[in-house]
Amino acid sequence: MRSRRLLVMDDDAEVAAFIADIATQQGYEVASACTRAEIEHAYQALNPTLLICDLNMGTIDGVQVLRYLAAEQCRAPVVLISGLGADVRASAMRLGVSKGLNMMATYQKPLRLADLEQCLASAVGGITDITFDSLVRALESRELELHYQPQIHLCGDQAGTVYGVEGLMRWCQPVGAVIVPARFIPVAEESDLIDAITDLAISQAASQLSAWRDRGLDLSVAINLSPRLLKQRALPERMETLLAGTGLQHQHLVLEVTESGAMTNIVLATEILTRLRIHGIHISLDDFGTGFSSMVQLYRMPFSQIKIDRSFVADMTRNHEAEVIVRSIVGLASNLGLRCCAEGIEDLETLRRLAQLGCDSGQGYYIARPMPAEDLPAWIEDWNRRIRETPLLQA
Ligand code: C2E
Ligand code: CA
Ligand code: CA
């Protein structure tokens, strides 16, 4: 039995064959199934290390499959694909998470080759079960490193230029596999390891930022904060200790928190976030639109920025509802005096539409994928040349 085993569940034979073909090229053993009996049989026989599932297969739907996988205590990453809108896919993803499944990604059909290749590559780990111990070893042997995704201004004189990066953690294994955070952050969050990973992210970002500064690159960096940390009253003190001596000025650090994360214990989260703001650190509300916050909470909490969830951004040029949501969030941010950043910009049309709507800034694969620190200076130079030659925001 091979170490990479993929179960494809899609009743569209052409799609299933396409996925199987690419996966086989990447060394996967592949099984396909699209009825309940076939799926159960293939799951038991193959013991997959990755599952790709269409949401609607006629005789069985994706939610029923998720229920089955949860009952089997499946730990392998699950990818949902569908021609349905981002909202349906996002709610199916949340459902999977709430059932304890390892939900890795969701993609709109037709599937893009680049997405499929990335998801097949990142699901490969050599390690199928990420455990506390393997993660501790990875930390000790410095296999965790931040990659950086550029963020650009979309409005004003500076439109098109890079002002910052979001730091996204990667587990780079010696065998060459790169494991994405969806696979190891949840393991880290079950214990104090998430504290160590956050500390690592802050210190890597701080020293990287000063290295770039020495090369004349003036950037800000955004770091993702696990909801768990918003229960630690002493978080502001810990941030101070981490930042002391790194040369990173507080105003160049943005901490991103998710709605649900910030909202579970509102009083404590507000206290922690307010103190961080007082210390000069910016707070950004991540994945806006997918969580449970109310307008009131948004107004009470000391956010400086809202990030529009990529599920809306990805669909906005194709789906009227998604565009209405994006437009409303941009308006809301503007009315509350908050900056607004769109994530998941995958094409030029979306980028231009966001700029027209007045969204302040954005990031996404169209601009650049997250990259290792050493690649960023050359990428910025190239990007600046490209936008000089062909301005992004000309009609
Ligand atoms: P996030 O904060 O919402 O980060 C954005 C995710 O969208 C990243 O996935 C990024 O690679 C991906 N992305 C960016 N542009 C595009 C695009 O145009 N199209 C598509 N399809 N995707 C795009 P990534 O790096 O796999 O990170 C996933 C999540 O893991 C992050 O979601 C964040 O919640 C979490 N995470 C990442 N690094 C850390 C960390 O250091 N600490 C904690 N606590 N969480 C982290
Ligand atoms: Ca984020
Ligand atoms: Ca996000």
Short mmCIF file of C-alpha atoms and ligand atoms in Angstrom, two decimals:
data_model
loop_
_atom_site.label_atom_id
_atom_site.label_comp_id
_atom_site.label_asym_id
_atom_site.label_seq_id
_atom_site.Cartn_x
_atom_site.Cartn_y
_atom_site.Cartn_z
CA MET A 1 0.00 0.00 0.00
CA ARG A 2 1.39 3.42 -0.92
CA SER A 3 1.85 6.13 1.71
CA ARG A 4 -0.33 8.61 -0.26
CA ARG A 5 -3.86 7.33 -0.75
CA LEU A 6 -6.63 9.43 -2.22
CA LEU A 7 -10.35 8.72 -2.21
CA VAL A 8 -12.19 10.77 -4.85
CA MET A 9 -15.95 11.06 -4.40
CA ASP A 10 -17.60 12.67 -7.40
CA ASP A 11 -20.40 11.41 -9.62
CA ASP A 12 -19.04 13.38 -12.58
CA ALA A 13 -16.85 10.71 -14.14
CA GLU A 14 -14.81 13.27 -16.07
CA VAL A 15 -13.95 15.27 -12.96
CA ALA A 16 -13.12 12.10 -11.01
CA ALA A 17 -10.85 10.91 -13.82
CA PHE A 18 -9.11 14.30 -14.01
CA ILE A 19 -8.39 14.32 -10.27
CA ALA A 20 -7.28 10.68 -10.33
CA ASP A 21 -4.95 11.39 -13.21
CA ILE A 22 -3.16 14.30 -11.53
CA ALA A 23 -3.03 12.45 -8.19
CA THR A 24 -1.53 9.35 -9.81
CA GLN A 25 1.17 11.55 -11.35
CA GLN A 26 1.96 12.74 -7.83
CA GLY A 27 2.39 9.17 -6.60
CA TYR A 28 -1.02 8.66 -5.04
CA GLU A 29 -2.89 5.41 -4.99
CA VAL A 30 -6.41 6.45 -6.00
CA ALA A 31 -9.90 5.03 -5.55
CA SER A 32 -13.10 6.62 -6.88
CA ALA A 33 -16.60 6.19 -5.52
CA CYS A 34 -19.94 7.99 -5.73
CA THR A 35 -22.62 5.89 -4.08
CA ARG A 36 -22.90 5.19 -0.37
CA ALA A 37 -21.96 1.52 -0.76
CA GLU A 38 -18.98 2.32 -2.98
CA ILE A 39 -17.78 5.06 -0.65
CA GLU A 40 -17.97 2.89 2.45
CA HIS A 41 -16.25 0.02 0.70
CA ALA A 42 -13.49 2.21 -0.79
CA TYR A 43 -12.92 3.99 2.53
CA GLN A 44 -12.43 0.70 4.37
CA ALA A 45 -10.30 -0.88 1.67
CA LEU A 46 -8.04 2.10 0.95
CA ASN A 47 -7.74 3.80 4.35
CA PRO A 48 -7.21 7.11 2.51
CA THR A 49 -4.70 9.79 3.56
CA LEU A 50 -6.70 12.43 1.65
CA LEU A 51 -10.35 12.69 0.61
CA ILE A 52 -11.83 14.89 -2.09
CA CYS A 53 -15.61 15.04 -2.01
CA ASP A 54 -18.19 16.65 -4.26
CA LEU A 55 -21.10 18.12 -2.31
CA ASN A 56 -23.82 16.68 -4.48
CA MET A 57 -23.56 13.22 -5.97
CA GLY A 58 -27.21 12.48 -6.69
CA THR A 59 -27.77 9.48 -4.44
CA ILE A 60 -25.69 10.79 -1.54
CA ASP A 61 -24.64 14.32 -0.61
CA GLY A 62 -21.45 15.66 0.93
CA VAL A 63 -23.02 16.22 4.33
CA GLN A 64 -23.98 12.54 4.56
CA VAL A 65 -20.41 11.66 3.62
CA LEU A 66 -19.07 13.97 6.38
CA ARG A 67 -21.38 12.24 8.87
CA TYR A 68 -20.02 8.85 7.81
CA LEU A 69 -16.40 10.04 8.03
CA ALA A 70 -17.00 11.49 11.48
CA ALA A 71 -18.52 8.21 12.67
CA GLU A 72 -15.41 6.44 11.36
CA GLN A 73 -13.27 8.98 13.26
CA CYS A 74 -11.48 9.82 10.01
CA ARG A 75 -8.35 11.94 10.65
CA ALA A 76 -7.27 12.37 7.02
CA PRO A 77 -7.69 15.83 5.48
CA VAL A 78 -10.96 16.39 3.62
CA VAL A 79 -11.37 18.69 0.62
CA LEU A 80 -14.84 19.73 -0.51
CA ILE A 81 -15.53 20.67 -4.10
CA SER A 82 -18.74 21.96 -5.60
CA GLY A 83 -20.27 24.11 -8.27
CA LEU A 84 -22.49 25.59 -5.55
CA GLY A 85 -21.80 29.03 -4.08
CA ALA A 86 -19.22 29.90 -1.49
CA ASP A 87 -21.84 30.14 1.25
CA VAL A 88 -22.94 26.53 0.87
CA ARG A 89 -19.37 25.30 0.66
CA ALA A 90 -18.38 27.38 3.70
CA SER A 91 -21.24 26.04 5.79
CA ALA A 92 -20.40 22.45 4.82
CA MET A 93 -16.78 23.15 5.87
CA ARG A 94 -17.94 24.48 9.24
CA LEU A 95 -20.15 21.47 9.69
CA GLY A 96 -17.15 19.19 9.06
CA VAL A 97 -15.05 21.12 11.57
CA SER A 98 -17.82 20.90 14.16
CA LYS A 99 -17.87 17.12 13.66
CA GLY A 100 -14.16 17.00 14.45
CA LEU A 101 -13.01 16.34 10.88
CA ASN A 102 -9.78 17.67 9.45
CA MET A 103 -11.31 20.02 6.85
CA MET A 104 -8.46 21.09 4.62
CA ALA A 105 -9.94 23.25 1.86
CA THR A 106 -12.91 23.89 -0.36
CA TYR A 107 -12.80 24.71 -4.04
CA GLN A 108 -15.31 25.99 -6.54
CA LYS A 109 -15.86 23.81 -9.58
CA PRO A 110 -14.52 23.76 -12.26
CA LEU A 111 -11.44 22.85 -10.32
CA ARG A 112 -8.27 24.73 -11.20
CA LEU A 113 -5.25 22.61 -11.89
CA ALA A 114 -3.03 24.79 -9.68
CA ASP A 115 -5.37 24.39 -6.70
CA LEU A 116 -5.60 20.65 -7.17
CA GLU A 117 -1.83 20.29 -7.41
CA GLN A 118 -1.29 22.44 -4.35
CA CYS A 119 -3.81 20.52 -2.30
CA LEU A 120 -2.36 17.15 -3.35
CA ALA A 121 1.14 18.36 -2.54
CA SER A 122 0.28 19.87 0.81
CA ALA A 123 -1.68 16.83 1.97
CA VAL A 124 1.45 14.76 1.55
CA GLY A 125 3.47 14.65 4.67
CA GLY A 126 5.19 11.37 5.17
CA ILE A 127 3.46 11.80 8.49
CA THR A 128 -0.23 11.03 8.15
CA ASP A 129 -1.09 11.53 11.77
CA ILE A 130 0.25 14.76 13.17
CA THR A 131 0.66 14.30 16.87
CA PHE A 132 1.72 16.49 19.73
CA ASP A 133 5.08 14.68 19.80
CA SER A 134 5.81 15.06 16.10
CA LEU A 135 4.96 18.75 16.34
CA VAL A 136 7.26 19.23 19.34
CA ARG A 137 10.07 17.61 17.36
CA ALA A 138 9.30 19.84 14.37
CA LEU A 139 9.55 22.92 16.59
CA GLU A 140 12.80 21.73 18.12
CA SER A 141 14.36 21.01 14.76
CA ARG A 142 13.20 24.37 13.41
CA GLU A 143 11.02 22.93 10.69
CA LEU A 144 8.28 25.50 11.26
CA GLU A 145 8.74 28.70 9.32
CA LEU A 146 6.61 31.62 8.31
CA HIS A 147 5.91 32.20 4.65
CA TYR A 148 4.74 35.63 3.61
CA GLN A 149 1.89 36.74 1.37
CA PRO A 150 2.15 40.31 0.06
CA GLN A 151 -0.64 42.81 0.67
CA ILE A 152 -1.18 45.79 -1.63
CA HIS A 153 -3.04 49.09 -1.50
CA LEU A 154 -6.08 49.10 -3.78
CA CYS A 155 -7.00 52.79 -3.43
CA GLY A 156 -5.34 56.19 -3.36
CA ASP A 157 -1.99 57.38 -4.76
CA GLN A 158 -0.30 54.25 -3.55
CA ALA A 159 -2.70 51.87 -5.32
CA GLY A 160 -0.91 48.74 -6.46
CA THR A 161 2.07 49.04 -4.14
CA VAL A 162 2.98 46.53 -1.47
CA TYR A 163 2.69 47.81 2.09
CA GLY A 164 2.80 44.65 4.13
CA VAL A 165 2.70 40.90 4.36
CA GLU A 166 0.67 38.29 6.18
CA GLY A 167 2.82 35.66 7.86
CA LEU A 168 1.46 32.14 7.35
CA MET A 169 3.07 29.21 9.12
CA ARG A 170 4.41 26.25 7.17
CA TRP A 171 5.86 22.99 8.35
CA CYS A 172 8.73 22.35 5.94
CA GLN A 173 9.78 18.75 6.36
CA PRO A 174 13.30 17.60 5.48
CA VAL A 175 11.76 15.24 2.87
CA GLY A 176 10.60 18.31 0.98
CA ALA A 177 6.94 18.14 1.94
CA VAL A 178 5.29 21.35 3.03
CA ILE A 179 2.42 20.95 5.46
CA VAL A 180 -0.21 23.69 5.62
CA PRO A 181 -1.45 25.11 8.93
CA ALA A 182 -4.94 23.59 8.65
CA ARG A 183 -3.26 20.27 9.44
CA PHE A 184 -1.10 21.17 12.42
CA ILE A 185 -2.57 24.30 14.03
CA PRO A 186 -5.61 22.34 15.31
CA VAL A 187 -3.22 19.82 16.95
CA ALA A 188 -1.23 22.68 18.47
CA GLU A 189 -4.44 24.30 19.71
CA GLU A 190 -5.26 21.25 21.79
CA SER A 191 -2.31 22.07 24.02
CA ASP A 192 0.08 24.86 25.00
CA LEU A 193 2.03 24.21 21.81
CA ILE A 194 -0.01 26.95 20.17
CA ASP A 195 1.71 29.42 22.51
CA ALA A 196 5.12 28.26 21.35
CA ILE A 197 4.05 28.49 17.70
CA THR A 198 2.68 32.00 18.18
CA ASP A 199 5.86 33.09 19.92
CA LEU A 200 7.86 31.63 17.07
CA ALA A 201 5.72 33.44 14.49
CA ILE A 202 6.14 36.78 16.26
CA SER A 203 9.89 36.43 16.68
CA GLN A 204 10.48 35.15 13.12
CA ALA A 205 8.35 37.99 11.71
CA ALA A 206 10.10 40.60 13.85
CA SER A 207 13.60 39.61 12.84
CA GLN A 208 12.55 39.19 9.20
CA LEU A 209 10.99 42.64 9.16
CA SER A 210 14.14 44.28 10.45
CA ALA A 211 16.22 42.37 7.88
CA TRP A 212 13.95 43.70 5.12
CA ARG A 213 14.09 47.17 6.63
CA ASP A 214 17.89 47.03 6.34
CA ARG A 215 17.39 46.38 2.62
CA GLY A 216 15.13 49.42 2.33
CA LEU A 217 11.80 47.57 2.44
CA ASP A 218 9.38 49.24 4.78
CA LEU A 219 6.65 46.69 5.52
CA SER A 220 4.11 45.76 8.16
CA VAL A 221 3.45 42.16 9.13
CA ALA A 222 0.20 40.47 10.14
CA ILE A 223 0.26 37.42 12.40
CA ASN A 224 -2.67 35.09 13.07
CA LEU A 225 -3.65 34.75 16.67
CA SER A 226 -5.33 31.56 17.84
CA PRO A 227 -8.66 32.17 19.63
CA ARG A 228 -7.16 30.30 22.58
CA LEU A 229 -4.79 33.18 23.21
CA LEU A 230 -7.67 35.59 23.71
CA LYS A 231 -8.33 33.84 27.00
CA GLN A 232 -4.87 34.67 28.37
CA ARG A 233 -5.06 37.84 30.39
CA ALA A 234 -1.28 38.28 30.32
CA LEU A 235 -1.06 38.21 26.51
CA PRO A 236 -0.15 41.93 26.22
CA GLU A 237 2.78 41.45 28.63
CA ARG A 238 3.93 38.44 26.65
CA MET A 239 3.84 40.44 23.43
CA GLU A 240 5.93 43.15 25.06
CA THR A 241 8.53 40.60 26.16
CA LEU A 242 8.64 39.06 22.69
CA LEU A 243 8.98 42.40 20.93
CA ALA A 244 11.57 43.83 23.33
CA GLY A 245 14.92 43.95 21.63
CA THR A 246 13.68 42.79 18.21
CA GLY A 247 13.64 46.29 16.78
CA LEU A 248 10.08 45.77 15.54
CA GLN A 249 7.98 48.83 16.22
CA HIS A 250 4.53 48.06 17.52
CA GLN A 251 2.72 49.91 14.78
CA HIS A 252 4.24 47.54 12.18
CA LEU A 253 2.61 44.54 13.82
CA VAL A 254 -0.97 43.53 13.09
CA LEU A 255 -2.61 40.71 15.01
CA GLU A 256 -5.41 38.92 13.18
CA VAL A 257 -8.21 37.33 15.18
CA THR A 258 -11.30 35.57 13.91
CA GLU A 259 -14.82 36.64 14.80
CA SER A 260 -15.71 33.47 16.65
CA GLY A 261 -12.37 33.59 18.40
CA ALA A 262 -12.77 37.09 19.65
CA MET A 263 -16.34 36.62 20.68
CA THR A 264 -16.42 33.61 23.01
CA ASN A 265 -15.51 35.58 26.11
CA ILE A 266 -16.24 39.10 25.03
CA VAL A 267 -15.27 40.89 28.20
CA LEU A 268 -11.87 39.24 28.51
CA ALA A 269 -11.16 39.40 24.76
CA THR A 270 -12.07 43.11 24.74
CA GLU A 271 -9.74 43.75 27.67
CA ILE A 272 -6.83 41.93 26.03
CA LEU A 273 -7.35 43.49 22.59
CA THR A 274 -7.82 46.97 24.01
CA ARG A 275 -4.57 46.74 25.93
CA LEU A 276 -2.75 45.54 22.83
CA ARG A 277 -4.14 48.54 20.95
CA ILE A 278 -3.03 50.86 23.74
CA HIS A 279 0.45 49.40 23.29
CA GLY A 280 0.25 50.43 19.63
CA ILE A 281 -0.38 47.03 18.00
CA HIS A 282 -3.07 46.92 15.31
CA ILE A 283 -5.87 44.39 15.53
CA SER A 284 -7.54 43.00 12.45
CA LEU A 285 -10.79 41.02 12.35
CA ASP A 286 -10.08 38.02 10.11
CA ASP A 287 -12.52 36.01 7.95
CA PHE A 288 -15.21 38.65 8.39
CA GLY A 289 -18.64 37.47 7.32
CA THR A 290 -18.23 33.83 8.30
CA GLY A 291 -18.43 34.08 12.08
CA PHE A 292 -21.04 34.95 14.59
CA SER A 293 -20.32 38.49 15.63
CA SER A 294 -22.92 41.17 15.77
CA MET A 295 -22.48 44.74 14.66
CA VAL A 296 -22.48 45.76 18.29
CA GLN A 297 -19.45 43.63 19.06
CA LEU A 298 -17.68 45.01 16.04
CA TYR A 299 -18.26 48.46 17.39
CA ARG A 300 -17.21 47.61 20.93
CA MET A 301 -13.98 45.86 20.06
CA PRO A 302 -10.87 47.87 19.23
CA PHE A 303 -10.32 46.65 15.67
CA SER A 304 -8.39 48.76 13.19
CA GLN A 305 -9.21 46.60 10.18
CA ILE A 306 -11.73 44.12 8.82
CA LYS A 307 -10.63 41.35 6.48
CA ILE A 308 -13.34 40.18 4.09
CA ASP A 309 -13.39 36.39 3.99
CA ARG A 310 -12.08 34.96 0.79
CA SER A 311 -15.21 32.89 0.15
CA PHE A 312 -17.08 36.12 -0.72
CA VAL A 313 -14.19 37.68 -2.62
CA ALA A 314 -13.60 34.57 -4.73
CA ASP A 315 -17.21 34.58 -5.92
CA MET A 316 -17.94 38.28 -6.21
CA THR A 317 -17.56 38.65 -9.96
CA ARG A 318 -19.73 35.60 -10.64
CA ASN A 319 -22.28 35.76 -7.89
CA HIS A 320 -24.46 38.75 -7.21
CA GLU A 321 -25.08 37.89 -3.54
CA ALA A 322 -21.35 37.60 -2.88
CA GLU A 323 -20.82 41.01 -4.46
CA VAL A 324 -23.58 42.55 -2.36
CA ILE A 325 -21.93 41.17 0.79
CA VAL A 326 -18.51 42.48 -0.19
CA ARG A 327 -19.97 45.90 -0.99
CA SER A 328 -21.80 45.99 2.36
CA ILE A 329 -18.68 45.05 4.31
CA VAL A 330 -16.64 47.74 2.54
CA GLY A 331 -19.36 50.27 3.40
CA LEU A 332 -19.58 49.08 6.99
CA ALA A 333 -15.82 49.36 7.45
CA SER A 334 -15.78 52.82 5.96
CA ASN A 335 -18.69 53.99 8.13
CA LEU A 336 -17.02 52.65 11.27
CA GLY A 337 -13.70 54.25 10.31
CA LEU A 338 -11.99 50.87 9.88
CA ARG A 339 -9.66 49.82 7.12
CA CYS A 340 -10.86 47.02 4.90
CA CYS A 341 -8.72 44.30 3.37
CA ALA A 342 -9.97 41.69 0.88
CA GLU A 343 -8.34 38.29 0.88
CA GLY A 344 -8.44 35.63 -1.82
CA ILE A 345 -8.13 37.88 -4.87
CA GLU A 346 -7.57 35.39 -7.66
CA ASP A 347 -8.00 37.48 -10.79
CA LEU A 348 -7.60 40.99 -12.15
CA GLU A 349 -11.34 41.50 -12.60
CA THR A 350 -11.92 40.94 -8.86
CA LEU A 351 -9.04 43.22 -7.95
CA ARG A 352 -10.43 46.05 -10.10
CA ARG A 353 -13.95 45.59 -8.79
CA LEU A 354 -12.71 45.78 -5.19
CA ALA A 355 -10.81 48.96 -5.98
CA GLN A 356 -13.97 50.45 -7.53
CA LEU A 357 -15.93 49.58 -4.40
CA GLY A 358 -13.36 51.45 -2.31
CA CYS A 359 -11.78 48.49 -0.54
CA ASP A 360 -8.49 49.76 0.93
CA SER A 361 -6.24 46.80 0.38
CA GLY A 362 -6.02 43.20 -0.71
CA GLN A 363 -4.06 40.01 -1.04
CA GLY A 364 -4.51 36.80 -3.02
CA TYR A 365 -3.04 34.38 -5.49
CA TYR A 366 -3.47 36.87 -8.35
CA ILE A 367 -0.94 39.09 -6.63
CA ALA A 368 1.19 36.36 -5.09
CA ARG A 369 1.01 33.12 -3.15
CA PRO A 370 2.64 32.95 0.26
CA MET A 371 6.41 32.64 -0.29
CA PRO A 372 9.56 32.03 1.74
CA ALA A 373 11.11 35.18 3.19
CA GLU A 374 14.15 35.07 0.91
CA ASP A 375 11.96 35.27 -2.22
CA LEU A 376 10.13 38.44 -1.22
CA PRO A 377 12.61 41.23 -2.14
CA ALA A 378 13.03 39.95 -5.72
CA TRP A 379 9.28 39.43 -6.02
CA ILE A 380 8.58 43.02 -4.93
CA GLU A 381 11.08 44.36 -7.44
CA ASP A 382 9.42 42.36 -10.19
CA TRP A 383 5.93 43.40 -9.08
CA ASN A 384 6.89 47.08 -9.05
CA ARG A 385 8.27 46.76 -12.56
CA ARG A 386 5.09 45.01 -13.72
CA ILE A 387 2.76 47.64 -12.33
CA ARG A 388 4.89 50.44 -13.79
CA GLU A 389 4.61 48.85 -17.21
CA THR A 390 0.92 47.96 -16.95
CA PRO A 391 -0.94 49.89 -14.25
CA LEU A 392 -3.27 47.50 -12.46
CA LEU A 393 -6.18 49.78 -12.05
CA GLN A 394 -6.54 51.22 -15.53
CA ALA A 395 -9.88 50.24 -16.97
P1 C2E B 1 -6.18 32.86 7.05
O1 C2E B 1 -5.63 33.69 8.13
O2 C2E B 1 -7.54 33.18 6.56
O3 C2E B 1 -5.11 32.94 5.86
C1 C2E B 1 -5.44 33.02 4.52
C2 C2E B 1 -5.35 31.68 3.84
O4 C2E B 1 -5.81 31.81 2.50
C3 C2E B 1 -3.92 31.16 3.74
O5 C2E B 1 -3.97 29.73 3.82
C4 C2E B 1 -3.52 31.59 2.33
O6 C2E B 1 -2.48 30.82 1.78
C5 C2E B 1 -4.81 31.39 1.60
N1 C2E B 1 -4.95 32.25 0.42
C6 C2E B 1 -4.40 33.47 0.21
N2 C2E B 1 -4.77 33.97 -0.99
C7 C2E B 1 -5.58 33.04 -1.55
C8 C2E B 1 -6.28 32.99 -2.83
O7 C2E B 1 -6.24 33.89 -3.66
N3 C2E B 1 -7.02 31.88 -3.04
C9 C2E B 1 -7.10 30.85 -2.14
N4 C2E B 1 -7.83 29.79 -2.47
N5 C2E B 1 -6.45 30.88 -0.95
C10 C2E B 1 -5.70 31.97 -0.66
P2 C2E B 1 -2.96 28.92 4.74
O8 C2E B 1 -1.61 29.51 4.69
O9 C2E B 1 -3.15 27.48 4.41
O10 C2E B 1 -3.51 29.21 6.21
C11 C2E B 1 -4.75 28.72 6.63
C12 C2E B 1 -5.13 29.26 7.98
O11 C2E B 1 -4.26 28.77 9.01
C13 C2E B 1 -5.03 30.77 8.07
O12 C2E B 1 -6.18 31.30 7.49
C14 C2E B 1 -4.93 30.98 9.57
O13 C2E B 1 -6.20 30.96 10.16
C15 C2E B 1 -4.18 29.74 10.02
N6 C2E B 1 -2.77 30.08 10.30
C16 C2E B 1 -1.75 30.27 9.44
N7 C2E B 1 -0.61 30.57 10.08
C17 C2E B 1 -0.92 30.61 11.41
C18 C2E B 1 -0.18 30.88 12.61
O14 C2E B 1 1.03 31.19 12.59
N8 C2E B 1 -0.86 30.82 13.79
C19 C2E B 1 -2.20 30.52 13.85
N9 C2E B 1 -2.79 30.48 15.05
N10 C2E B 1 -2.92 30.25 12.75
C20 C2E B 1 -2.30 30.29 11.54
CA CA B 2 -5.32 35.71 8.56
CA CA B 3 -8.66 35.00 6.58
#
